Coordinates of C-alpha atoms and ligand atoms in Angstrom, one line a residue:
X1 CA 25.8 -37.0 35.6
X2 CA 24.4 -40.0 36.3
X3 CA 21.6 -42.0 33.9
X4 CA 19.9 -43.5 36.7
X5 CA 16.5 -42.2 36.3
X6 CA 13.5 -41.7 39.6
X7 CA 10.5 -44.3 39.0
X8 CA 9.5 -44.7 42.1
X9 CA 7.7 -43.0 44.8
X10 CA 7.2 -43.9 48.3
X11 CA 4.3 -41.8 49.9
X12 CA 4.3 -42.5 53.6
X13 CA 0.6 -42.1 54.9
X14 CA 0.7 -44.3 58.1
X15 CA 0.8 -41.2 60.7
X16 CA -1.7 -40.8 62.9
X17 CA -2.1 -37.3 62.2
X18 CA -3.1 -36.1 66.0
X19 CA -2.3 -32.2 64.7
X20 CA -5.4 -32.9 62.6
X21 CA -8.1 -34.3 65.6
X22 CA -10.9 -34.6 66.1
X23 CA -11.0 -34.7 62.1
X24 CA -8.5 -37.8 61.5
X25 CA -10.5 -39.7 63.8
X26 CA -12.7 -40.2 60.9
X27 CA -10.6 -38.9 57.8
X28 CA -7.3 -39.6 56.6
X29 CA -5.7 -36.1 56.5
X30 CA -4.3 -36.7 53.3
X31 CA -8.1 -36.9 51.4
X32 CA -8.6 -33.3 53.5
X33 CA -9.9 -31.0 50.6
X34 CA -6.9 -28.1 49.8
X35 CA -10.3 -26.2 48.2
X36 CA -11.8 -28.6 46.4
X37 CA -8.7 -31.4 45.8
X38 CA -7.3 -33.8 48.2
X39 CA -4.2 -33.4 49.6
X40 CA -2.7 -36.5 48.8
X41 CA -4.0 -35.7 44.7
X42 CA -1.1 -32.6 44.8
X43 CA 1.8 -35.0 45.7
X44 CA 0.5 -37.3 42.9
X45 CA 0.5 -35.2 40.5
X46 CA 3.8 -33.3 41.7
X47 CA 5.2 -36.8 41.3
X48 CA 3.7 -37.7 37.5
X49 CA 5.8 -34.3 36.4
X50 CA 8.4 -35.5 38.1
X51 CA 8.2 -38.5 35.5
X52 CA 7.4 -41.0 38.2
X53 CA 5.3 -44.0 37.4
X54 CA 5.3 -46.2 40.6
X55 CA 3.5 -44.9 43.2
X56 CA 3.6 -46.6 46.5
X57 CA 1.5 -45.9 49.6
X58 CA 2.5 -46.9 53.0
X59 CA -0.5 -46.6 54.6
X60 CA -2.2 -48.2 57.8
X61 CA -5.6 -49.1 59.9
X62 CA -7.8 -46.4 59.0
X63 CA -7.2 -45.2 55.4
X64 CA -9.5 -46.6 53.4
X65 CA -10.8 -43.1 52.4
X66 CA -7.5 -42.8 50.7
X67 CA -7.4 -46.1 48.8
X68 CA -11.1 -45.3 47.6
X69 CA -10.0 -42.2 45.9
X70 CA -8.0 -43.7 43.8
X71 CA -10.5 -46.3 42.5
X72 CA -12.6 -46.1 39.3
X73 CA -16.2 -44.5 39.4
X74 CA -17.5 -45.9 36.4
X75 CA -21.4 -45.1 37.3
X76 CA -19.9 -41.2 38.2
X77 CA -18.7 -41.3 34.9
X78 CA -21.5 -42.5 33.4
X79 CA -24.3 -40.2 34.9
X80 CA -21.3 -37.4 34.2
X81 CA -20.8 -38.5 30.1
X82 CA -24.8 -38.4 30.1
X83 CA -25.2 -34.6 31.2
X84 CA -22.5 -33.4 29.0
X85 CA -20.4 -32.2 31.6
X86 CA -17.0 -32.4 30.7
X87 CA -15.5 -30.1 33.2
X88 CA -16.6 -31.9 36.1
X89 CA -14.5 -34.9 34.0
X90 CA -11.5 -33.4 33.5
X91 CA -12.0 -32.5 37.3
X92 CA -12.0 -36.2 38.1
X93 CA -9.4 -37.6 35.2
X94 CA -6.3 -36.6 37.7
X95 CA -7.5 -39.3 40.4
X96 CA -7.8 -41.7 37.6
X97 CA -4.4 -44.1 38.0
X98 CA -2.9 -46.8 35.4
X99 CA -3.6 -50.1 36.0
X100 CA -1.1 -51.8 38.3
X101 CA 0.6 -48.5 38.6
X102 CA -0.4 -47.9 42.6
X103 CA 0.3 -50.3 45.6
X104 CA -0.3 -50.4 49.2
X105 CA 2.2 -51.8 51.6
X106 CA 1.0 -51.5 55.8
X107 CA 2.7 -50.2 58.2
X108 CA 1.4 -51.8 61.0
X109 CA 2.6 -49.3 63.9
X110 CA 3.4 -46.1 63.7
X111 CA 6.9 -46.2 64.2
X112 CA 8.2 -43.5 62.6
X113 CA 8.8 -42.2 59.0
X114 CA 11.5 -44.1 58.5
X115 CA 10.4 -46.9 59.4
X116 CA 7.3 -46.6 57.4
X117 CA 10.1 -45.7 54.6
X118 CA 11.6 -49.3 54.9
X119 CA 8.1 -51.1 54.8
X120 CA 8.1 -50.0 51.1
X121 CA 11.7 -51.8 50.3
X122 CA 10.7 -55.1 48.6
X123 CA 9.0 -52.8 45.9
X124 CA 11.9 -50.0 45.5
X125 CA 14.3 -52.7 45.4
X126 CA 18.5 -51.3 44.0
X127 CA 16.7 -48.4 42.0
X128 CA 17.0 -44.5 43.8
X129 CA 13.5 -43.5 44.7
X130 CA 11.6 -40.4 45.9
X131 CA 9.8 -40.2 49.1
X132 CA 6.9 -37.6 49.4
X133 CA 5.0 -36.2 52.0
X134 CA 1.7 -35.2 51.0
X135 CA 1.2 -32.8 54.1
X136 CA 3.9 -30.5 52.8
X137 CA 2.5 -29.0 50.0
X138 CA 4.8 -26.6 47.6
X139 CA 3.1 -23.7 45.3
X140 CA 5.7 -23.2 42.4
X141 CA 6.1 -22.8 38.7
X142 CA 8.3 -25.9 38.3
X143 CA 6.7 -28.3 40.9
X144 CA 9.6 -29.3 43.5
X145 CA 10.2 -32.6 42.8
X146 CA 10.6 -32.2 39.6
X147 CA 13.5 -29.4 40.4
X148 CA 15.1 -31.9 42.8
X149 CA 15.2 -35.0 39.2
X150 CA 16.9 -32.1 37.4
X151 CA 19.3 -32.0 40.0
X152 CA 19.5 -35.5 40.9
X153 CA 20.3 -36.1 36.9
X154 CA 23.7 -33.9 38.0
X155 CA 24.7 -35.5 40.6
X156 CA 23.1 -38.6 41.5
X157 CA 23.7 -39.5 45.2
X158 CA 21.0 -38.1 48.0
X159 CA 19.2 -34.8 47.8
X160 CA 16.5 -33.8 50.1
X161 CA 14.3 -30.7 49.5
X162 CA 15.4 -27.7 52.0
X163 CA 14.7 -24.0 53.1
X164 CA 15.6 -22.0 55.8
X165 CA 13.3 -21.3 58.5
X166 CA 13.3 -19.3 61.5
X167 CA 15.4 -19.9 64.4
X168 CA 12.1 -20.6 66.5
X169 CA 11.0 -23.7 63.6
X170 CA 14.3 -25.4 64.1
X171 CA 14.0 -27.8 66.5
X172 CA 10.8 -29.4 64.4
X173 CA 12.7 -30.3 61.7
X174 CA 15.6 -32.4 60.2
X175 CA 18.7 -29.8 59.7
X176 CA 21.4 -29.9 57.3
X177 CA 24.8 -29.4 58.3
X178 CA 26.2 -27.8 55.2
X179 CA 30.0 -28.6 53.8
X180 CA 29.9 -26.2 50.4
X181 CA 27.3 -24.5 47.9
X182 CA 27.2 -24.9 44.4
X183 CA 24.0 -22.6 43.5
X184 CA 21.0 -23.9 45.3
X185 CA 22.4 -27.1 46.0
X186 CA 24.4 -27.3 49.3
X187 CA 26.6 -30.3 49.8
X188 CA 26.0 -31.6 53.3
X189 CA 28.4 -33.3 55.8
X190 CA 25.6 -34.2 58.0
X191 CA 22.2 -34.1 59.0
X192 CA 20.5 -34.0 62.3
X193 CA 17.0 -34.8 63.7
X194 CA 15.1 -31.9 65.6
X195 CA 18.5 -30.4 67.1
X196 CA 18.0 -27.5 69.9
X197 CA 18.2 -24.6 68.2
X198 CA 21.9 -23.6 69.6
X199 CA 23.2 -26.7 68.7
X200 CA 22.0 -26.6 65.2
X201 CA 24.5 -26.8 62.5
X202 CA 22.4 -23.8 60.4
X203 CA 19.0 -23.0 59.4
X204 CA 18.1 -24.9 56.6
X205 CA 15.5 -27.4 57.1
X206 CA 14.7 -30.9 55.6
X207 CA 11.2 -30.7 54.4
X208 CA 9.2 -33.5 52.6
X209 CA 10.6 -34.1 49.9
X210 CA 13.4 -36.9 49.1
X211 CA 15.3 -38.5 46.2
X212 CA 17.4 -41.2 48.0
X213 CA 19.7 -44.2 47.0
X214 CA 18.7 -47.6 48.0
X215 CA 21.5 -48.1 50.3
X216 CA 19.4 -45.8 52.8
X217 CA 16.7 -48.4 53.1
X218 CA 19.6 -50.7 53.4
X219 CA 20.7 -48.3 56.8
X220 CA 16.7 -48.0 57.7
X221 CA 17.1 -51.9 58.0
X222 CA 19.5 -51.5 61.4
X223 CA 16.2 -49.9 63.2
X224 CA 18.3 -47.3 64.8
X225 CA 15.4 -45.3 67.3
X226 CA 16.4 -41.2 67.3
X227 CA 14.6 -38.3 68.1
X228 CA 11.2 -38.9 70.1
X229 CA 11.5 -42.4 69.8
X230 CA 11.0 -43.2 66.4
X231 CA 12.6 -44.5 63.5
X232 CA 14.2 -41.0 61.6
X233 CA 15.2 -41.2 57.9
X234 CA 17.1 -38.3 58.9
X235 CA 19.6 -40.6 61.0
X236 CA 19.4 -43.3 57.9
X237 CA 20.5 -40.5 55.7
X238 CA 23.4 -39.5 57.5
X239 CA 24.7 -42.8 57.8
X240 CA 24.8 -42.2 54.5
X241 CA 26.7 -39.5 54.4
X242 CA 29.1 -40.9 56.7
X243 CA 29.9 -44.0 54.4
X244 CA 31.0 -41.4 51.4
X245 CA 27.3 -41.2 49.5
X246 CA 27.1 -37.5 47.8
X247 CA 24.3 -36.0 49.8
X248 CA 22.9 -32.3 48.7
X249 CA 20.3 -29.6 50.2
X250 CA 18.1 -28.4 47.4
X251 CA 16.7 -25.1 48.0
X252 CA 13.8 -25.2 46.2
X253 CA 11.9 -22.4 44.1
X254 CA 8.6 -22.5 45.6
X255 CA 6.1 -21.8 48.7
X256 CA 6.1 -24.5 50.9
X257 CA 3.1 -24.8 53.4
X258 CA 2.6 -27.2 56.3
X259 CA -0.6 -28.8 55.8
X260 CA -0.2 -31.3 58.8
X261 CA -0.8 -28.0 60.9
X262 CA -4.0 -26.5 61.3
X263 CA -2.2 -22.7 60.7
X264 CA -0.5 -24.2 57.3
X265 CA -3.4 -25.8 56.2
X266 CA -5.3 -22.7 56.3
X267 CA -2.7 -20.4 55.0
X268 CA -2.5 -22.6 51.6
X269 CA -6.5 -22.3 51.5
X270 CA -6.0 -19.2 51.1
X271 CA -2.9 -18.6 49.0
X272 CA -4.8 -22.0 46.6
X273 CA -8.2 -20.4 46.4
X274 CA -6.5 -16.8 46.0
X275 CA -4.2 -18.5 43.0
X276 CA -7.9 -19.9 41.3
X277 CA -9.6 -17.9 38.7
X278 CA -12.8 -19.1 39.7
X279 CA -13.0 -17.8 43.1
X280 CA -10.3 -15.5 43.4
X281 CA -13.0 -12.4 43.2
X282 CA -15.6 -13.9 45.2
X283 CA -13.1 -15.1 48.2
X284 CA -11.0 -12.0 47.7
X285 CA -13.5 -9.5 48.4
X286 CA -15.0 -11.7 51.3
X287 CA -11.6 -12.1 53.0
X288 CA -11.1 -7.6 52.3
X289 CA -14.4 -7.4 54.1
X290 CA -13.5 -9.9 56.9
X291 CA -10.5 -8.2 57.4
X292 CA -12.0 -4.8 58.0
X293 CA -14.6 -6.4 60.5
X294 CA -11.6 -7.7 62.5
X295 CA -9.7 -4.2 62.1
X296 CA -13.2 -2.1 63.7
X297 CA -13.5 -4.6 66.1
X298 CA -10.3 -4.2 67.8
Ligands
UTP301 P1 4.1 -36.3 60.9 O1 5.3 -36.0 61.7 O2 3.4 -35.2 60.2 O3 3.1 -37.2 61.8 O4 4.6 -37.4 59.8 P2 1.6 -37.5 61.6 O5 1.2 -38.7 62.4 O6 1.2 -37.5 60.1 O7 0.8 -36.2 62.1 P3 0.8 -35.6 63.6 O8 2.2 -35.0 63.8 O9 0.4 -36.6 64.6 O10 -0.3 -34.5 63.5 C1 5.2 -37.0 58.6 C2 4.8 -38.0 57.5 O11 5.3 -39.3 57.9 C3 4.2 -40.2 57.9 C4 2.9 -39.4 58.1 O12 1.8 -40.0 57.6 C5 3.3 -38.1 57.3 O13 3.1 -38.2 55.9 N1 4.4 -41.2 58.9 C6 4.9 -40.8 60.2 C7 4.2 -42.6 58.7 O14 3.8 -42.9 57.6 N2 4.4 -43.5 59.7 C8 4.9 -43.1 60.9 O15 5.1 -44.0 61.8 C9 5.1 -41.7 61.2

């Protein structure tokens, strides 16, 4: 048990998002609609459930979009508040943030998430702090992060979010090398950025979702370059685990899609639209009668 309790949240927004061009030439790909919301307004409110209150942005050159979204609309309101229409104001009251509550720290080259990570470190201070990445985006009845706190509450230490994947998905990802299970958490004895698949210690895959100890920002400090040349939090974490910090897997309940691809992103357009009551009927039948175009063509 431990009575430390999850505040703050970094959300690392710096990337350059190249999976995403010609798009993010223009447009963040966190403000890229998941039907009609922004990405980046699912990690927010995945966090707020989570009973964070601090939310800090790394973002960079470029982002603007992102920062706007998050300002007050006061003459929207207004004109809204006029014409009685209060479900387009409830659709709006999510982006609405507490004063003071939101800050933007730069990254000011892409160096890698965890190096982006460390430019938030004058604002997370000694307290243990979530990290999340808006592109992975996690359907579920008990939103993920919020799964990971309960956890977290048990054990203290590290925990990053995991599931397995396919042998063919391993080398994109951070991989866990597992020491013992207790339920869905799996004690880890290491951790390993983008191995080969054969020289993977299993299948189960860091995605993005973190609640770390400050002493990893303290490891992120030694600028230690790993896979593709950047700055891994995966390498700051296990340097963690190698100085005796608890460190668990926590297999999520939950569908996790990749939004930062353009497959992922369409996948959860579908599963998100299909999951809506106001469009599940229209979009249902239209994707029935797509598919059985597709099916006579062939
Ligand atoms: P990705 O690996 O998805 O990179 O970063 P990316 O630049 O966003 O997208 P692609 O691969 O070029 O299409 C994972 C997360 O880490 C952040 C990204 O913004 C994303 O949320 N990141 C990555 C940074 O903030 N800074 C970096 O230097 C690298």
């Amino acid at each position: 048990m431990t009575s430390q309790k999850v505040r703050k949240a970094v959300f690392p927004v710096a990337g350059l998002g190249t999976r995403f061009l010609p798009a993010t030439k223009a447009v963040p790909k966190e403000v890229l609609p998941l039907v009609d919301r922004p990405l980046i307004q699912y990690a927010i409110d995945e966090a707020r459930e989570a009973g964070v209150t601090d939310f800090i942005f790394v973002t960079a050159k470029g982002k603007s979009a992102l920062e706007n979204y998050f300002d007050g609309a006061p003459d929207l309101v207004r004109s809204l508040k006029a014409k009685g229409k209060t479900d387009l104001l409830a659709a709006i009251e999510p982006s609405n943030m507490a004063s003071g509550a939101i800050s933007y720290i730069r990254q000011q080259e892409a160096l890698g998430l965890g190096h982006a990570v460390w430019c938030a470190r004058r604002l997370i201070g000694d307290e243990p702090f979530a990290v999340i990445l808006p592109d992975d985006v996690i359907a579920s009845d008990q939103p993920c992060l919020s799964q990971m706190v309960d956890a977290f509450e048990q054990t203290g230490g590290n925990i990053v979010a995991a599931m397995s994947v396919p042998e063919s998905q391993i080398s994109s990802h951070g991989v866990i090398d597992p020491k013992g299970r207790n339920g869905r958490l799996v004690e880890m004895k290491g951790m390993v950025e983008k191995p080969d698949a054969q020289d993977a210690p299993s299948n189960l895959a860091v995605i993005g979702r973190y609640i770390l100890n400050s002493s990893v920002m303290a490891n992120l400090a030694a600028m230690k370059v790993g896979a593709g040349g950047e700055i891994q939090l995966t390498d700051a974490i296990a340097d963690d685990i190698r100085h005796g910090v608890a460190t668990y897997g926590c297999q999520f309940e939950g569908q996790r899609y990749d939004c930062g691809s353009k497959a992922g992103f369409l996948q959860a357009t579908v599963a998100f639209a299909l999951a809506r009551d106001d469009l599940r009927q229209e979009f249902g039948d239209f994707l029935v009668s797509m598919m059985a175009i597709s099916e006579a063509a062939e």
